[in-house]
Coordinates of C-alpha atoms (C1' of nucleotides) in Angstrom, one line a residue:
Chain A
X1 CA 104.8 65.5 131.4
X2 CA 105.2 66.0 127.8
X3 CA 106.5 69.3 126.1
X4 CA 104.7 71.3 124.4
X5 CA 105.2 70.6 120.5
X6 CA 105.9 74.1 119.2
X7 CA 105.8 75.6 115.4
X8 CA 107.1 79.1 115.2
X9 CA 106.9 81.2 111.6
X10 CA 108.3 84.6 110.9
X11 CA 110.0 86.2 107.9
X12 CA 112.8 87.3 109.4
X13 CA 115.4 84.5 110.3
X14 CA 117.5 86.5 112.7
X15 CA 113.8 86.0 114.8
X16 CA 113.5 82.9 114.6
X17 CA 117.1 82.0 115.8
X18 CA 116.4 84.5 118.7
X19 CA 112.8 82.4 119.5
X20 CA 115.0 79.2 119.2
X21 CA 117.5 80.4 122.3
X22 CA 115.2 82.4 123.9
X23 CA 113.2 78.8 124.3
X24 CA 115.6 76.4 123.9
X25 CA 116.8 75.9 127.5
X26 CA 113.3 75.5 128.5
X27 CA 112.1 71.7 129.3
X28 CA 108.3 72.5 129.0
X29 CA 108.5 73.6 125.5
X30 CA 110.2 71.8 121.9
X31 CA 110.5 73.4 118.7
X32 CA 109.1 71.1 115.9
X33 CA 109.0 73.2 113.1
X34 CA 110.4 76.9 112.4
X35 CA 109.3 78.3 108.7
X36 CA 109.5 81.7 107.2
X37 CA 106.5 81.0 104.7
X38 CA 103.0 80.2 105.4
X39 CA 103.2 77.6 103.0
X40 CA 105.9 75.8 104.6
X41 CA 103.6 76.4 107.8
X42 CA 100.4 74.1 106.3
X43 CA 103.5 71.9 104.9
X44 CA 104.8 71.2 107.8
X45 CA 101.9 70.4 109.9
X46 CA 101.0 68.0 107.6
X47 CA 103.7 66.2 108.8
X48 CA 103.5 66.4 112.5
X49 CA 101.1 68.6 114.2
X50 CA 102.2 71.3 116.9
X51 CA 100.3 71.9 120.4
X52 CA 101.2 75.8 120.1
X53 CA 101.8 77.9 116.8
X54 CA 104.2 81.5 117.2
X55 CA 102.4 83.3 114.3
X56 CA 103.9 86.6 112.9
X57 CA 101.5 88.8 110.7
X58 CA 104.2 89.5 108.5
X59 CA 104.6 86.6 105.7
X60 CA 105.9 87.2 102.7
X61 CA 103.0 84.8 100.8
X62 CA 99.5 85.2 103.1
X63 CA 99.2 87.5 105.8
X64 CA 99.1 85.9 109.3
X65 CA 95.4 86.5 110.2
X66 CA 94.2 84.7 107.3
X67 CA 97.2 81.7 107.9
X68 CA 95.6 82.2 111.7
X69 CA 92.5 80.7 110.4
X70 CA 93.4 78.7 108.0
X71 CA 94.9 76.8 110.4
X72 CA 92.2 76.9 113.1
X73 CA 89.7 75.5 110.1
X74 CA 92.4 72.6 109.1
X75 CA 93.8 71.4 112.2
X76 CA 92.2 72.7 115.0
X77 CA 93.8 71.1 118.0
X78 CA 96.5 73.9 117.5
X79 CA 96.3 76.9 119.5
X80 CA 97.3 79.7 117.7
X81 CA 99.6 82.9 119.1
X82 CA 100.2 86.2 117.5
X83 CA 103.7 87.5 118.0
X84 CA 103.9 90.8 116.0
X85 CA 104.7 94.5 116.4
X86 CA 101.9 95.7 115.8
X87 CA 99.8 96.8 119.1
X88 CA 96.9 98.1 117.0
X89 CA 93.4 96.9 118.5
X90 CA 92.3 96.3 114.9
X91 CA 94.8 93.5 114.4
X92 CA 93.9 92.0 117.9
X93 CA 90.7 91.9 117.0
X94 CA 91.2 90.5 113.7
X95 CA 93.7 87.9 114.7
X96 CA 91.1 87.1 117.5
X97 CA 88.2 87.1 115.3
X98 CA 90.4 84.5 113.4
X99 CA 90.5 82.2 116.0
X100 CA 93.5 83.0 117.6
X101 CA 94.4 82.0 121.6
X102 CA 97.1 84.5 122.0
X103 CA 98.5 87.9 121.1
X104 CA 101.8 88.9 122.1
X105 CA 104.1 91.8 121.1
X106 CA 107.6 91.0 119.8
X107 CA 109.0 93.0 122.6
X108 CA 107.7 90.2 125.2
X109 CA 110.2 89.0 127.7
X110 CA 110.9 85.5 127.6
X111 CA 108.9 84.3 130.2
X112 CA 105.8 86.2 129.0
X113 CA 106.2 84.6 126.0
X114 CA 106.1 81.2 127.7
X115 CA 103.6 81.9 130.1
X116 CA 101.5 82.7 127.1
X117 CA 102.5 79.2 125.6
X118 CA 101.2 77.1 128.6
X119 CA 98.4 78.8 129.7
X120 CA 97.0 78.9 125.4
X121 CA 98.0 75.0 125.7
X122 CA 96.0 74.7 128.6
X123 CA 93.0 75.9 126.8
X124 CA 93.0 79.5 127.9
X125 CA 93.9 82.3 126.2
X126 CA 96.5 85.1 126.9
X127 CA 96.6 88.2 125.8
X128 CA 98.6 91.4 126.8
X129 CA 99.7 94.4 124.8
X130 CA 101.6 97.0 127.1
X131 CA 101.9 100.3 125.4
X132 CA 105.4 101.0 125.7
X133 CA 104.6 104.5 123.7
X134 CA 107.0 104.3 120.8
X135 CA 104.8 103.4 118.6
X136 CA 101.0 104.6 118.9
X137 CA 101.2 106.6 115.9
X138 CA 99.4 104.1 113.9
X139 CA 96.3 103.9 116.4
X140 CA 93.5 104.3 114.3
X141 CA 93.6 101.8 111.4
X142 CA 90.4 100.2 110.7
X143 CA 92.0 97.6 108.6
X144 CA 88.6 96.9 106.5
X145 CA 87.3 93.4 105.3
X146 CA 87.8 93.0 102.1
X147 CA 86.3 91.0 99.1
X148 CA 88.5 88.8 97.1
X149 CA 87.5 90.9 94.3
X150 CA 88.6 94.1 95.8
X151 CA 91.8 92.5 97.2
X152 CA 92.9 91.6 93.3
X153 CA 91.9 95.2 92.1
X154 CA 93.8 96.5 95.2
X155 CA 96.5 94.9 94.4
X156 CA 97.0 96.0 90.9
X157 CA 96.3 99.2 91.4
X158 CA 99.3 98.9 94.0
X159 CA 101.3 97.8 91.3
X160 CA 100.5 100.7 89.3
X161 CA 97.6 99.8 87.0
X162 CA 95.1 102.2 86.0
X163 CA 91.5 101.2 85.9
X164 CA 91.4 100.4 81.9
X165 CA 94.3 98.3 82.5
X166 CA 92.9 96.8 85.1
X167 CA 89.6 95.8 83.1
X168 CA 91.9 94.6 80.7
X169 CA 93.3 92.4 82.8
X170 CA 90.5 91.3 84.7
X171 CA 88.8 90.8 81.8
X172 CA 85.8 93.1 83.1
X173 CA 84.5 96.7 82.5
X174 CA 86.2 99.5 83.6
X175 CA 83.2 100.9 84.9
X176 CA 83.4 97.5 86.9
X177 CA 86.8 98.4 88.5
X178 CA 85.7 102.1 89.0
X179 CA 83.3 100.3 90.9
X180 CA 85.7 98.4 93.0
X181 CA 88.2 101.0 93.3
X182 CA 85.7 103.4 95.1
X183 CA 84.3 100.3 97.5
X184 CA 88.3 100.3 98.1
X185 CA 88.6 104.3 99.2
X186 CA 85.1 103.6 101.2
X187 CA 86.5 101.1 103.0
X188 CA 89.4 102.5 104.1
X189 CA 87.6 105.7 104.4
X190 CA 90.5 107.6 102.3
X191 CA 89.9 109.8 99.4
X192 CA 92.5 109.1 97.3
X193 CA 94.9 106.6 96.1
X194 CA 97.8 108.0 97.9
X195 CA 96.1 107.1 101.0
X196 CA 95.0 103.8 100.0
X197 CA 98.1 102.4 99.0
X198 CA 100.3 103.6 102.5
X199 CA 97.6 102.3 104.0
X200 CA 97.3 99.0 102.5
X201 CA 101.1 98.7 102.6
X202 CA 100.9 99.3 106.3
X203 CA 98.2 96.7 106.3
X204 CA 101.0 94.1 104.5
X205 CA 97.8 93.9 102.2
X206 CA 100.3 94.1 99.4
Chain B
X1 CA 144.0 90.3 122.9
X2 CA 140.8 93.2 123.9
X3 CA 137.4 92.0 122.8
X4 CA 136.1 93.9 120.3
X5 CA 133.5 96.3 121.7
X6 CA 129.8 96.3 120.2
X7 CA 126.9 98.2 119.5
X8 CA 124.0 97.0 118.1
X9 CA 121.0 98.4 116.9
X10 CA 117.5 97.4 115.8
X11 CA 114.1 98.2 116.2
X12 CA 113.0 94.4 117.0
X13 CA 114.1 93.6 120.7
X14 CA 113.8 90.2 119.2
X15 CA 116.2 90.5 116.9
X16 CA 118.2 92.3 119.1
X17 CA 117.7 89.4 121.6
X18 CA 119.2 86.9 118.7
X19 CA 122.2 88.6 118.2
X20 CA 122.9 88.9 122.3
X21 CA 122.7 85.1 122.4
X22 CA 124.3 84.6 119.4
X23 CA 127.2 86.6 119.8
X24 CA 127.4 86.1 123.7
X25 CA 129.4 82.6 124.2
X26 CA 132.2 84.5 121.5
X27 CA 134.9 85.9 123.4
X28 CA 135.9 88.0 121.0
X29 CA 133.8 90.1 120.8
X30 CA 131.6 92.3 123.6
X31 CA 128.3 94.2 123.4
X32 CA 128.4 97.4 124.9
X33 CA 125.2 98.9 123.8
X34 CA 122.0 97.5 122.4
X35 CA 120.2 100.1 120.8
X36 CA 116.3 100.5 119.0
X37 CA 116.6 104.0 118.0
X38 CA 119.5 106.2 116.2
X39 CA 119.1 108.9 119.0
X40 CA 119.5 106.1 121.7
X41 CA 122.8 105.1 119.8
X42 CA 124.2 108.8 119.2
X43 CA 123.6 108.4 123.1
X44 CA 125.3 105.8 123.5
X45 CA 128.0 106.6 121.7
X46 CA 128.8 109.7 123.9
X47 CA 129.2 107.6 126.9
X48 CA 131.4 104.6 125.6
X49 CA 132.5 104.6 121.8
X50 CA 132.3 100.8 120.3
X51 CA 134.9 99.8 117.9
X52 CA 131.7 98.4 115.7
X53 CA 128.0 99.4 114.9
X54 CA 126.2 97.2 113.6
X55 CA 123.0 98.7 112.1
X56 CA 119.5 98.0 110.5
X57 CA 118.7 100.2 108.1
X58 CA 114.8 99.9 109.3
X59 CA 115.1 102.4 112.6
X60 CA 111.8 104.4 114.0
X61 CA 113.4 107.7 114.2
X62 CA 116.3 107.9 110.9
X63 CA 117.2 105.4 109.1
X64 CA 120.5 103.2 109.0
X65 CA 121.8 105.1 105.9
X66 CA 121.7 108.8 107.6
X67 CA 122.8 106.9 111.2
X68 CA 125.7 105.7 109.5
X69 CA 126.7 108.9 108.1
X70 CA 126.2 110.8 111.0
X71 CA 128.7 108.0 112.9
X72 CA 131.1 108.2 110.7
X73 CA 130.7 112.0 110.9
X74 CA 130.7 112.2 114.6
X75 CA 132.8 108.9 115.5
X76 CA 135.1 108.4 112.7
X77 CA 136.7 105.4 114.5
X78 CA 134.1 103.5 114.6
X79 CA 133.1 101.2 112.0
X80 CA 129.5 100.3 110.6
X81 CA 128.2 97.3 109.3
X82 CA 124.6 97.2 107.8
X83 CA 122.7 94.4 109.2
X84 CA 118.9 94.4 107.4
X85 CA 116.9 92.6 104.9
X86 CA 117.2 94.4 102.2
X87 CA 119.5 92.7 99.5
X88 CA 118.9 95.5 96.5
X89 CA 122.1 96.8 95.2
X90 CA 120.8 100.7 95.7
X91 CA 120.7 100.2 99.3
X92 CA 124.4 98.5 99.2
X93 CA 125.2 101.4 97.5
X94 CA 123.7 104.0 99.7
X95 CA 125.3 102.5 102.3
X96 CA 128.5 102.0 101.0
X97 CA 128.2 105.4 100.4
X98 CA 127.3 106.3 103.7
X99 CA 130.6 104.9 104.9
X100 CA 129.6 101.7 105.6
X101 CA 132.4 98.9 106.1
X102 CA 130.2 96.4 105.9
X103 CA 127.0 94.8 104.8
X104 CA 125.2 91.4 105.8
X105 CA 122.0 90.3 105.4
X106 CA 119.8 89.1 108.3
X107 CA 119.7 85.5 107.6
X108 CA 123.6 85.6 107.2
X109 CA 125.5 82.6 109.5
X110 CA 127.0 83.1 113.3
X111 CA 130.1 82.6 111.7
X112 CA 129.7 85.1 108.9
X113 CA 128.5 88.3 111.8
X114 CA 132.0 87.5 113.4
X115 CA 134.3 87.3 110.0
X116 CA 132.5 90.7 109.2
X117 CA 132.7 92.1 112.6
X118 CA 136.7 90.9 113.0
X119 CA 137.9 91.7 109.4
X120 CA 136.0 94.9 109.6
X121 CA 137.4 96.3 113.2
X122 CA 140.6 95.1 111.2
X123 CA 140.5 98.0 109.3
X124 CA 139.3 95.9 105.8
X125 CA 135.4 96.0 104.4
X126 CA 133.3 93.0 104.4
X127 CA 130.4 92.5 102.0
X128 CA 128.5 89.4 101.1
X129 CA 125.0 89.1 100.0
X130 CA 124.1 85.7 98.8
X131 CA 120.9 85.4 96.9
X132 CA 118.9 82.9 99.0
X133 CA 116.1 83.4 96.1
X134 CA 113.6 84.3 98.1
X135 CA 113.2 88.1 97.8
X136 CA 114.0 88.3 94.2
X137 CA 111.3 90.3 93.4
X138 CA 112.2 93.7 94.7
X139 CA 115.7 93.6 92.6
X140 CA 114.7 96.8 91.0
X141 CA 114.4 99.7 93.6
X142 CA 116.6 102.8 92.3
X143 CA 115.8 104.9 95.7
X144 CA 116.4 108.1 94.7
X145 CA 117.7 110.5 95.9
X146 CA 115.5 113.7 96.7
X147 CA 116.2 117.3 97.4
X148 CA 114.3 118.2 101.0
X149 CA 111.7 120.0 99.3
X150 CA 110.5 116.5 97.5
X151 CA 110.6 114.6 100.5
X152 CA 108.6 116.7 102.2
X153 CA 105.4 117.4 98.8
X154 CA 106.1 113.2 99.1
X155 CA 105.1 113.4 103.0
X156 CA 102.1 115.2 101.7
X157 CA 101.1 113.3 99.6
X158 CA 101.7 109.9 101.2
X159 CA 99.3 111.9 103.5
X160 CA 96.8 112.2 101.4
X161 CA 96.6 115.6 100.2
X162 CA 96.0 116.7 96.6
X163 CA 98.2 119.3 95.2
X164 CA 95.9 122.0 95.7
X165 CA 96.0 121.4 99.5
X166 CA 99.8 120.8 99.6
X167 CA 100.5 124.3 98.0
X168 CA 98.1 126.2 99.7
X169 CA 100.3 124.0 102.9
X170 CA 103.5 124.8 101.5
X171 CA 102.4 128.6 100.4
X172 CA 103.7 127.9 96.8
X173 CA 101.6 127.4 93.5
X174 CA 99.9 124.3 92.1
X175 CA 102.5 124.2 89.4
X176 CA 105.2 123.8 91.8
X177 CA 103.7 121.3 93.4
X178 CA 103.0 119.5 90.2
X179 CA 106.5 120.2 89.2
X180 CA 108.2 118.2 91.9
X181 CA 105.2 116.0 92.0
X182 CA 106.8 115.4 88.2
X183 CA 110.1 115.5 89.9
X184 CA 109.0 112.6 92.0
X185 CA 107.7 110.2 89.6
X186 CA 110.9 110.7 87.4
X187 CA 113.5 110.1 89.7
X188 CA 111.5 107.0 91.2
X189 CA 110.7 105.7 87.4
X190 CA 106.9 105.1 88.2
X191 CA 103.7 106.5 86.2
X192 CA 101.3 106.8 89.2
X193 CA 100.9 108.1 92.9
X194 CA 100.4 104.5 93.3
X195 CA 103.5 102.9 92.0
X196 CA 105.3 106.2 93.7
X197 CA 104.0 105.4 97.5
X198 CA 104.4 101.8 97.3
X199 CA 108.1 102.7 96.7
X200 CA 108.5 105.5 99.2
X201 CA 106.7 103.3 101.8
X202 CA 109.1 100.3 101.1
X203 CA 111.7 102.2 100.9
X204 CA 111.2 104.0 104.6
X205 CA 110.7 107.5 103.3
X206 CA 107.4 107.8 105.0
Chain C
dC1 C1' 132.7 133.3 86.6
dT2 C1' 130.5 129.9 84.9
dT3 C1' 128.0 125.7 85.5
dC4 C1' 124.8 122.8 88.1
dC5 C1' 121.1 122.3 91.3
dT6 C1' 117.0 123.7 93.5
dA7 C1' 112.9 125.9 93.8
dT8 C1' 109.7 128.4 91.8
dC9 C1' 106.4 129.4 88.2
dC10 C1' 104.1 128.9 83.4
dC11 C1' 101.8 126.8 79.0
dC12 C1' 98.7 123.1 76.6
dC13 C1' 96.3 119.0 76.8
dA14 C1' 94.8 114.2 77.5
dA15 C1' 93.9 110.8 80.7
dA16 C1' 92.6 109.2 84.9
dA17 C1' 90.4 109.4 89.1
dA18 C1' 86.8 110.9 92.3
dC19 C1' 81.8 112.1 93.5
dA20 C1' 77.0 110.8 93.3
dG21 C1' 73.8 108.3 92.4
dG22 C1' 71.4 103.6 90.5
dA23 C1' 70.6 98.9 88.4
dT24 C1' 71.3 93.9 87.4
dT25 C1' 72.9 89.3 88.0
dT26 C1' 75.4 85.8 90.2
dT27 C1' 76.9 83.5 94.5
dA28 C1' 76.9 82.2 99.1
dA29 C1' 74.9 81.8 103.4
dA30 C1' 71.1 81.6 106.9
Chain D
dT1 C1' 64.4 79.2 99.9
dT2 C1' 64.6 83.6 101.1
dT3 C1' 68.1 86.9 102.0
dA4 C1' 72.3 89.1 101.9
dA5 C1' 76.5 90.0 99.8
dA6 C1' 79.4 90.3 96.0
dA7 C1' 80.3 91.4 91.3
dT8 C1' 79.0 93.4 87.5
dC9 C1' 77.6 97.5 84.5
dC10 C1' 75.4 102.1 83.8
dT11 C1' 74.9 107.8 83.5
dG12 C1' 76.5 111.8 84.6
dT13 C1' 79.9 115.8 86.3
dT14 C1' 84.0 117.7 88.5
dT15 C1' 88.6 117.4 90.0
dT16 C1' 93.1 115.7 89.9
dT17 C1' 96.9 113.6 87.6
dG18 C1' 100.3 112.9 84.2
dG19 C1' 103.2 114.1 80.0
dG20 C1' 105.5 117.3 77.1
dG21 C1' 107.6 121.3 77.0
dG22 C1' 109.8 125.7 79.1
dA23 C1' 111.5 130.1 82.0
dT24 C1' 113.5 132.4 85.9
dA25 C1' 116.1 133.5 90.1
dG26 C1' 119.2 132.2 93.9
dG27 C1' 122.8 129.5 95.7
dA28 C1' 126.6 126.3 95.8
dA29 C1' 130.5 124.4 93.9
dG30 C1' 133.8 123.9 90.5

DNA sequence: CTTCCTATCCCCCAAAAACAGGATTTTAAA
DNA sequence: TTTAAAATCCTGTTTTTGGGGGATAGGAAG
């Protein structure tokens, strides 16, 4: 039987090396490819193509939903797992909605983890989030859908622009990013920019 | 020769789970405790005192900087080595001045975590932070330091509420409010509530 | 006994953001 | 191609923020 071909991409290296020996004694399963970036991620699969991808959300360039489907859309013979922290149903159902197979927590025990890896190579899908009730502070985060638009303005304003330099920037009215900014606080159903940015930090949407 | 007795602490079991296998086949040293909170290591601590901590400055409950001080405080013999992400210079600092021995990034070798650990428990200090030039871009993050009364009109308004609503919380006037609202944006160098939670939520403070 | 720090309060004023609507055009998808 | 969504611009008003000062009382530390 041949192992599964494995890619496995987090930020943190110390998480990698602790994937690499939590799996490395296992015969069913071969690391191919570890990256910290989701570019090295699409890089790397250009060159040899894994059975299973270990996605974190966290990535320093593009958060992992979006690499979650960007994958699924360019080679979609890999079956994609979440393995994040966050236990909040609005990321499952995001990273789901992205066309993920799998959603594990970073606390999994090994053979959860590859349980999860055979049975998403299989062609089923595994999914288990036990609330270990450290951290269900952050329960209700509705983790809007954004416009590219509203992600750019979102993101300056995070930096510290104010609307007019803002419309400066963008090159539009600031009437225009007015406009934005209060799609932004509807969306997130906050009133004020405080809010907005913890939240969308929280969100790694900046 | 004794093995030199561990404690580690992080609030990824994964990472934690790296560091086991990584340091586990060393016979010089020995983990004793493998911690995810500062109050589980305070615990810890009372029942069998390592000869080195090593800590992540991300914790839950307090973070690294305050756990090391309160080690140091509490169990002067043993020695703390900062294990985290962060390369900024303030948070070398802080930690430094928290009576840190040591400092290592996460992405730092095998060999490195046992040179710092062993010259450390020696009695020496151990600091090397190489620029991988990845996270270059947060060079600049002064982290201020902030009288309780700041950190707690920055909870607020992390929260959400306008100053209004955080001195009629507080039972003190608008103007104070707005004064260490002032306060806030001076010592963290920003312009806007914007610029001013994106720090404090990078920085840990909410 | 002085400084220094903290917390409190005050002034004036300009700029920005938030609230509440609506309208138009371009773009993308069904 | 019809429809929906996104992006753009508009008119108002009200509230909040931010920038520049300053003053005072209490406490801690030198």
């Amino acid at each position: 039987m041949e192992k599964i071909k494995l890619l496995i991409v987090d930020d943190h290296p110390l998480i990698l090396e602790g994937l690499k020996n939590l799996l490395a004694e296992e015969d069913a399963v071969e690391i191919i490819h570890m990256c910290t970036t989701a570019y090295e991620v699409i890089e790397a699969m250009r060159t040899a193509v894994p059975d299973v991808a270990l996605l974190d959300i966290n990535l320093p360039d593009v958060n992992g939903i979006e690499l979650c489907a960007r994958i699924r859309k360019e080679f979609p013979s890999v079956k994609c797992i979440a393995l994040t922290t966050y236990s909040q149903r609005s990321y499952i159902n995001k990273m789901m909605e992205a066309g993920a197979a799998g959603y594990l927590l970073k606390n999994a025990s090994k053979t959860e983890i590859l349980t999860a890896i055979q049975e998403v190579h299989a062609g089923g899908m595994y999914l288990r989030v036990k609330d270990d009730g450290a951290q269900m502070e952050e329960e209700n985060s509705p983790i809007p859908t954004l416009t590219p638009r509203e992600k750019e303005v979102l993101a300056l304003i995070a930096e510290g622009l104010t609307n007019p330099q803002i419309a400066k920037k963008l090159y539009v009215s600031v009437l225009t990013v007015n406009s934005h900014r209060k799609n932004l606080l509807h969306k997130f159903e906050v009133s004020n920019t405080a809010m907005l940015i913890r939240q969308a930090v929280v969100a790694g949407l900046v």
